[in-house]
XYZ file of C-alpha atoms in Angstrom:
406
model
C -21.914 0.758 218.941
C -19.327 2.532 216.943
C -19.663 2.619 213.431
C -16.487 0.641 212.865
C -17.911 -2.143 214.989
C -19.369 -5.226 213.441
C -22.505 -6.925 215.752
C -21.419 -9.793 217.850
C -22.847 -12.808 216.264
C -23.084 -14.711 220.131
C -23.549 -18.079 219.561
C -25.923 -18.086 216.394
C -22.961 -17.414 213.675
C -23.911 -20.359 211.533
C -27.615 -19.946 211.526
C -28.851 -18.636 208.490
C -32.510 -17.635 207.145
C -33.196 -18.258 203.406
C -36.381 -16.172 201.825
C -37.348 -17.872 199.327
C -37.994 -21.148 197.452
C -37.954 -20.723 193.939
C -35.228 -22.465 191.225
C -31.978 -20.309 193.051
C -33.355 -20.716 196.904
C -33.899 -24.479 196.090
C -30.019 -24.724 194.684
C -28.804 -22.051 197.911
C -31.225 -24.226 200.335
C -28.772 -27.524 198.745
C -25.322 -25.998 198.743
C -26.096 -24.485 202.221
C -26.962 -28.353 203.299
C -23.704 -29.957 202.181
C -21.684 -27.012 204.029
C -22.734 -28.430 207.340
C -19.061 -26.705 208.924
C -20.528 -23.362 208.286
C -24.005 -23.842 208.436
C -25.352 -25.753 211.283
C -28.717 -24.116 211.216
C -30.545 -23.583 208.338
C -34.387 -22.088 208.008
C -36.079 -22.331 204.305
C -38.552 -19.375 204.399
C -41.394 -18.353 201.295
C -44.641 -17.600 201.276
C -45.925 -21.088 200.259
C -44.674 -23.348 202.862
C -45.139 -26.333 200.742
C -42.574 -25.620 198.756
C -40.148 -25.171 200.794
C -41.374 -28.243 202.272
C -40.482 -29.707 198.669
C -36.943 -28.515 198.348
C -36.393 -29.893 202.178
C -36.982 -33.314 201.302
C -34.369 -33.570 198.699
C -31.765 -32.391 200.778
C -29.057 -34.193 202.710
C -29.440 -33.201 205.729
C -32.123 -31.914 207.955
C -33.065 -27.949 207.641
C -36.588 -26.418 209.117
C -38.933 -24.674 207.134
C -41.062 -21.905 207.377
C -44.422 -19.712 205.865
C -43.280 -16.219 205.923
C -45.123 -13.021 203.938
C -41.443 -10.879 202.991
C -43.491 -7.806 202.011
C -45.085 -7.783 206.086
C -42.346 -5.919 207.442
C -43.212 -5.743 211.081
C -43.863 -9.892 210.658
C -40.692 -11.060 209.281
C -39.195 -8.678 211.815
C -40.921 -10.797 214.814
C -39.868 -14.014 212.945
C -36.019 -12.711 212.767
C -36.127 -11.894 216.060
C -37.717 -15.342 216.928
C -34.845 -17.125 215.316
C -32.289 -14.882 215.942
C -30.165 -15.931 212.454
C -26.364 -14.356 211.915
C -27.644 -14.057 208.422
C -30.451 -13.616 205.795
C -30.168 -14.877 202.091
C -32.656 -12.951 200.136
C -33.382 -14.891 196.961
C -36.570 -13.540 196.954
C -37.980 -11.580 194.367
C -36.233 -8.211 193.635
C -39.212 -6.152 194.894
C -39.385 -7.550 198.706
C -35.533 -6.467 199.170
C -36.037 -3.658 200.829
C -38.667 -4.821 203.094
C -36.798 -7.618 203.912
C -33.929 -5.051 204.757
C -36.101 -3.195 206.893
C -36.615 -6.423 209.027
C -33.467 -6.841 209.149
C -31.839 -4.008 210.567
C -35.073 -3.855 213.216
C -33.867 -7.654 214.122
C -30.385 -6.691 213.788
C -29.214 -9.658 211.364
C -26.576 -9.566 208.840
C -28.191 -9.348 204.889
C -27.157 -10.731 201.519
C -29.261 -10.350 197.927
C -28.152 -11.752 194.578
C -30.461 -9.019 192.814
C -31.048 -5.187 193.583
C -34.266 -3.540 194.486
C -36.849 -2.824 191.564
C -39.887 -1.050 191.978
C -42.856 -3.438 191.250
C -44.693 -0.473 189.080
C -40.885 0.835 187.235
C -38.989 -1.622 184.862
C -35.994 -0.061 185.957
C -32.518 -1.449 187.470
C -30.654 1.157 190.057
C -28.826 0.705 193.083
C -29.760 4.327 194.878
C -32.648 2.756 197.154
C -30.151 0.058 198.557
C -27.171 2.742 198.226
C -29.208 4.860 200.389
C -28.901 2.288 203.647
C -25.794 2.768 204.104
C -25.664 4.985 207.255
C -28.426 2.607 208.720
C -26.598 -0.360 208.593
C -23.077 1.054 209.371
C -24.581 2.637 212.813
C -26.282 -0.763 213.753
C -22.836 -2.450 213.064
C -24.481 -5.121 210.245
C -22.982 -6.018 206.720
C -25.384 -6.122 203.612
C -23.797 -7.492 200.324
C -25.658 -7.066 197.393
C -25.710 -8.743 194.431
C -23.808 -12.080 195.383
C -25.278 -13.664 192.424
C -23.345 -14.697 189.192
C -24.417 -11.369 187.059
C -24.753 -9.424 189.557
C -22.220 -11.023 191.881
C -18.882 -13.157 189.954
C -19.076 -10.711 187.396
C -18.147 -8.086 189.721
C -15.624 -10.054 191.544
C -14.010 -11.148 188.437
C -13.524 -7.546 187.476
C -12.300 -7.067 190.973
C -9.515 -9.785 190.425
C -8.606 -8.419 187.037
C -7.982 -4.435 188.570
C -6.142 -6.816 191.479
C -3.711 -9.161 189.646
C -4.238 -8.835 185.779
C -3.857 -5.094 184.809
C -2.719 -2.330 186.090
C -5.655 -0.059 184.508
C -8.872 -1.498 183.266
C -10.024 0.647 180.180
C -12.743 -1.678 179.357
C -15.084 -4.408 180.714
C -17.921 -6.649 178.459
C -19.673 -8.321 180.549
C -21.099 -11.786 178.137
C -23.364 -13.921 179.394
C -24.232 -17.048 176.976
C -27.037 -19.917 177.638
C -26.403 -22.569 175.503
C -29.219 -24.992 177.311
C -31.832 -26.453 174.987
C -34.917 -27.108 177.181
C -37.147 -28.329 174.043
C -40.533 -26.177 174.932
C -41.343 -23.466 172.500
C -40.925 -20.869 175.228
C -40.181 -20.374 178.674
C -37.805 -18.188 180.640
C -34.499 -19.741 182.313
C -35.357 -17.764 185.228
C -38.346 -15.485 187.082
C -40.334 -14.975 183.866
C -41.402 -11.320 185.116
C -38.238 -10.512 186.105
C -36.481 -11.808 182.680
C -39.081 -10.449 180.461
C -38.981 -7.186 182.368
C -34.937 -6.716 181.838
C -34.711 -7.805 178.248
C -37.650 -5.792 176.637
C -36.003 -2.616 178.497
C -33.920 0.124 176.759
C -30.230 -1.041 176.487
C -27.743 1.126 178.425
C -24.096 1.217 178.837
C -21.631 3.602 180.255
C -18.604 5.727 178.054
C -16.289 8.116 179.095
C -18.301 9.578 182.325
C -21.549 9.054 180.406
C -24.458 6.665 180.068
C -25.631 6.337 176.303
C -29.209 4.786 175.902
C -29.869 2.408 172.630
C -33.163 0.899 171.766
C -34.221 -2.349 173.221
C -31.999 -5.388 171.319
C -30.818 -3.201 169.406
C -27.225 -3.444 169.450
C -25.580 -7.341 168.792
C -22.002 -8.315 168.026
C -20.685 -12.166 167.972
C -18.374 -13.722 170.480
C -16.760 -16.845 170.257
C -17.302 -18.848 173.891
C -14.793 -21.235 175.000
C -16.750 -24.870 175.222
C -19.557 -23.409 173.218
C -18.373 -21.292 169.754
C -19.625 -18.429 168.492
C -23.189 -17.188 169.559
C -25.232 -13.847 168.710
C -25.085 -11.713 171.780
C -27.174 -8.284 172.297
C -26.633 -5.351 174.630
C -28.543 -4.948 177.304
C -28.455 -2.458 180.609
C -27.438 -4.552 183.551
C -26.975 -3.744 187.443
C -23.636 -4.235 188.051
C -23.148 -1.949 185.313
C -23.760 1.098 187.595
C -21.776 -0.350 190.450
C -18.822 -1.190 188.632
C -19.066 2.403 187.097
C -18.633 3.565 190.562
C -15.656 1.041 192.195
C -13.515 0.510 189.231
C -11.346 3.555 188.857
C -11.096 5.072 185.261
C -12.946 2.434 183.397
C -13.520 4.000 180.183
C -16.696 1.884 179.098
C -18.978 -0.898 180.388
C -21.214 -3.317 178.262
C -23.320 -5.916 179.158
C -23.990 -8.654 176.232
C -26.733 -11.974 176.085
C -27.748 -14.372 174.131
C -30.540 -15.418 173.326
C -32.035 -17.924 170.617
C -34.305 -16.899 167.330
C -37.498 -18.786 168.613
C -36.738 -17.059 172.155
C -36.434 -13.222 170.288
C -39.818 -14.159 168.029
C -41.776 -15.340 170.601
C -40.974 -12.419 172.965
C -41.216 -9.316 170.609
C -44.578 -10.723 169.513
C -45.706 -10.922 172.994
C -44.424 -7.485 173.270
C -46.751 -6.340 170.386
C -49.492 -7.302 171.720
C -49.012 -5.883 175.015
C -48.306 -9.087 177.208
C -45.183 -7.652 178.514
C -47.397 -4.604 180.080
C -46.688 -3.771 183.644
C -49.590 -0.892 184.022
C -52.999 -2.869 185.177
C -55.872 -3.698 182.791
C -59.283 -4.105 183.411
C -60.578 -7.512 181.844
C -64.458 -9.005 182.386
C -64.679 -6.963 185.639
C -61.144 -7.387 186.933
C -57.641 -5.612 187.227
C -54.759 -7.100 186.311
C -51.455 -7.021 185.214
C -50.343 -8.540 181.935
C -47.153 -9.677 182.361
C -48.056 -11.661 186.363
C -50.635 -12.853 183.949
C -48.303 -14.269 181.286
C -46.391 -15.371 184.344
C -48.564 -18.007 185.585
C -49.503 -19.358 181.349
C -45.297 -20.125 181.239
C -43.420 -23.085 182.423
C -41.913 -22.635 186.162
C -38.227 -22.304 185.741
C -37.633 -24.618 188.451
C -39.236 -27.007 186.534
C -36.750 -27.029 183.365
C -33.889 -28.685 185.246
C -34.690 -32.382 184.201
C -34.972 -31.383 180.255
C -32.425 -28.777 179.782
C -29.165 -30.040 178.173
C -26.305 -27.880 177.242
C -24.347 -25.262 178.641
C -23.498 -21.797 180.064
C -20.522 -19.360 179.665
C -20.489 -16.228 182.108
C -17.518 -13.935 181.485
C -15.355 -10.820 181.659
C -14.226 -9.937 178.660
C -11.644 -7.123 180.333
C -8.967 -4.825 178.285
C -6.241 -2.003 179.633
C -2.556 -2.065 180.090
C -0.287 -4.192 182.424
C 3.395 -3.210 182.794
C 3.060 -0.242 180.203
C 1.762 -3.500 177.668
C -1.736 -3.565 176.327
C -3.758 -6.189 177.289
C -7.072 -8.363 176.785
C -8.432 -11.296 178.831
C -11.228 -12.637 178.972
C -12.134 -14.489 183.088
C -14.977 -16.724 182.804
C -16.913 -20.135 183.806
C -18.631 -22.669 182.066
C -21.420 -24.532 183.392
C -23.079 -27.544 182.331
C -27.193 -27.560 182.951
C -27.594 -31.490 183.180
C -24.486 -31.909 185.859
C -26.127 -29.300 188.019
C -29.298 -31.159 187.733
C -27.749 -34.302 188.747
C -26.429 -32.222 191.657
C -28.801 -30.436 192.795
C -32.176 -31.027 190.580
C -32.000 -27.847 188.560
C -30.586 -26.310 185.676
C -27.377 -23.949 185.329
C -28.559 -20.535 185.901
C -30.334 -21.511 189.026
C -27.143 -22.912 189.890
C -25.066 -20.026 188.665
C -27.070 -17.495 190.993
C -27.022 -19.840 193.982
C -24.122 -20.852 194.063
C -22.156 -17.654 194.598
C -24.846 -16.539 197.393
C -24.351 -19.021 199.639
C -20.285 -18.434 198.861
C -20.898 -14.761 199.723
C -22.456 -16.450 202.706
C -19.465 -18.128 203.797
C -17.326 -14.808 203.609
C -19.491 -13.216 206.008
C -20.209 -16.156 208.932
C -16.267 -16.867 208.330
C -15.449 -13.027 209.027
C -13.156 -13.087 206.180
C -16.041 -10.414 204.103
C -17.932 -8.695 207.415
C -17.976 -5.411 207.898
C -20.816 -2.096 208.468
C -22.859 -0.695 205.997
C -23.790 -1.917 202.502
C -21.357 -2.952 199.585
C -21.292 -3.975 196.456
C -18.814 -7.211 195.386
C -16.348 -5.358 193.806
C -15.472 -3.488 197.067
C -14.205 -6.380 198.613
C -11.447 -8.609 198.363
C -11.719 -10.981 195.326
C -9.579 -14.022 195.892
C -10.878 -15.960 199.211
C -14.504 -15.629 197.351
C -13.070 -17.612 194.233
C -11.340 -19.718 195.830
C -14.414 -20.720 197.543
C -16.150 -20.364 194.540
C -14.205 -23.087 192.606
C -14.314 -25.315 195.696
C -18.413 -25.077 195.275
C -18.807 -25.784 192.050
C -17.661 -23.075 189.621
C -14.547 -23.486 188.517
C -13.284 -20.203 186.707
C -10.253 -19.739 184.306
C -8.177 -16.710 182.646
C -7.638 -16.936 179.030
C -5.334 -14.513 177.554
C -7.003 -12.726 174.398
C -5.316 -10.962 171.354
C -5.436 -7.093 171.413
C -7.510 -5.351 168.951
């Protein structure tokens, strides 16, 4: 097979296997079920079959469910060879990205995920492990689409759109993620607690003038006036899309990522960190080896359960600065999402919705052939316009707001 040829889809072009039945998996299943014109056959699989079955009962049409251990490459390969899907939509844990990619290669199936691989024993975002699969997917005539969530994902596409349509040269990008939702609980995370707390408690990092600069965790903050939400304090974090944007947005001088947190969240997280509950190394407890952050995860509310009680909105976007026609320009490209509206549609809060919808839009790009070429691809490397058109159609409208040049 030529390196430039894509694997033939046969008669299974619209068949997808969704791996993962958490909050995001539920949204993906709902949105795929709504798009029968693109996905006539759907299988929802996870380690816990009962979770898949519970989601399947909510859907407007029948889908199949299955139990599968995504860490078991031989078993997953056998499962995929039997099912023969066109595409796997991976919304399992980031630790499972590489085993699922291995199984897709072995079974001849295209691949999509929403977050980059993280080793279980190192709290670190890095694309090097997945980028190393480039030649394997290219030679197999298969596509792997990385980070087709919101951030990463839509934020990358916003940057590609800014590069294509709004700017001649981009100098600076600030990604801003605000959640003004209120679930009324003393402490809970809006997505997987283990991943969320590892991400937030890690050292900050940003890109400037060709180098990476580190900061102490949550030591930098700024206030931004978010449309539909208002002024919010947000904190500098490191986030995975910065790495790919630094590579694929030519000439960018500075890249940063900011996220809002309530005082209540910050106080609880710091207290948990101070007593060691965010630790990822095993500790002995009454003759048993446990990992503190995994034990904490069992005590915290399941993010999928927050939908009925969460009120308010999210605002996620990219503040882009550069030049157009020789003049300085500054623009904010963003989406506003309402928690209660999301729950009415797919029985989920907006954090899962804003991740799950872009996963389905990325899948539509692949099954329709608009984004389909061998190799491993980040979102900003592909044409942003068909994706953004479909994104608005599927429930996440976006806007461009001109900002005063500073």
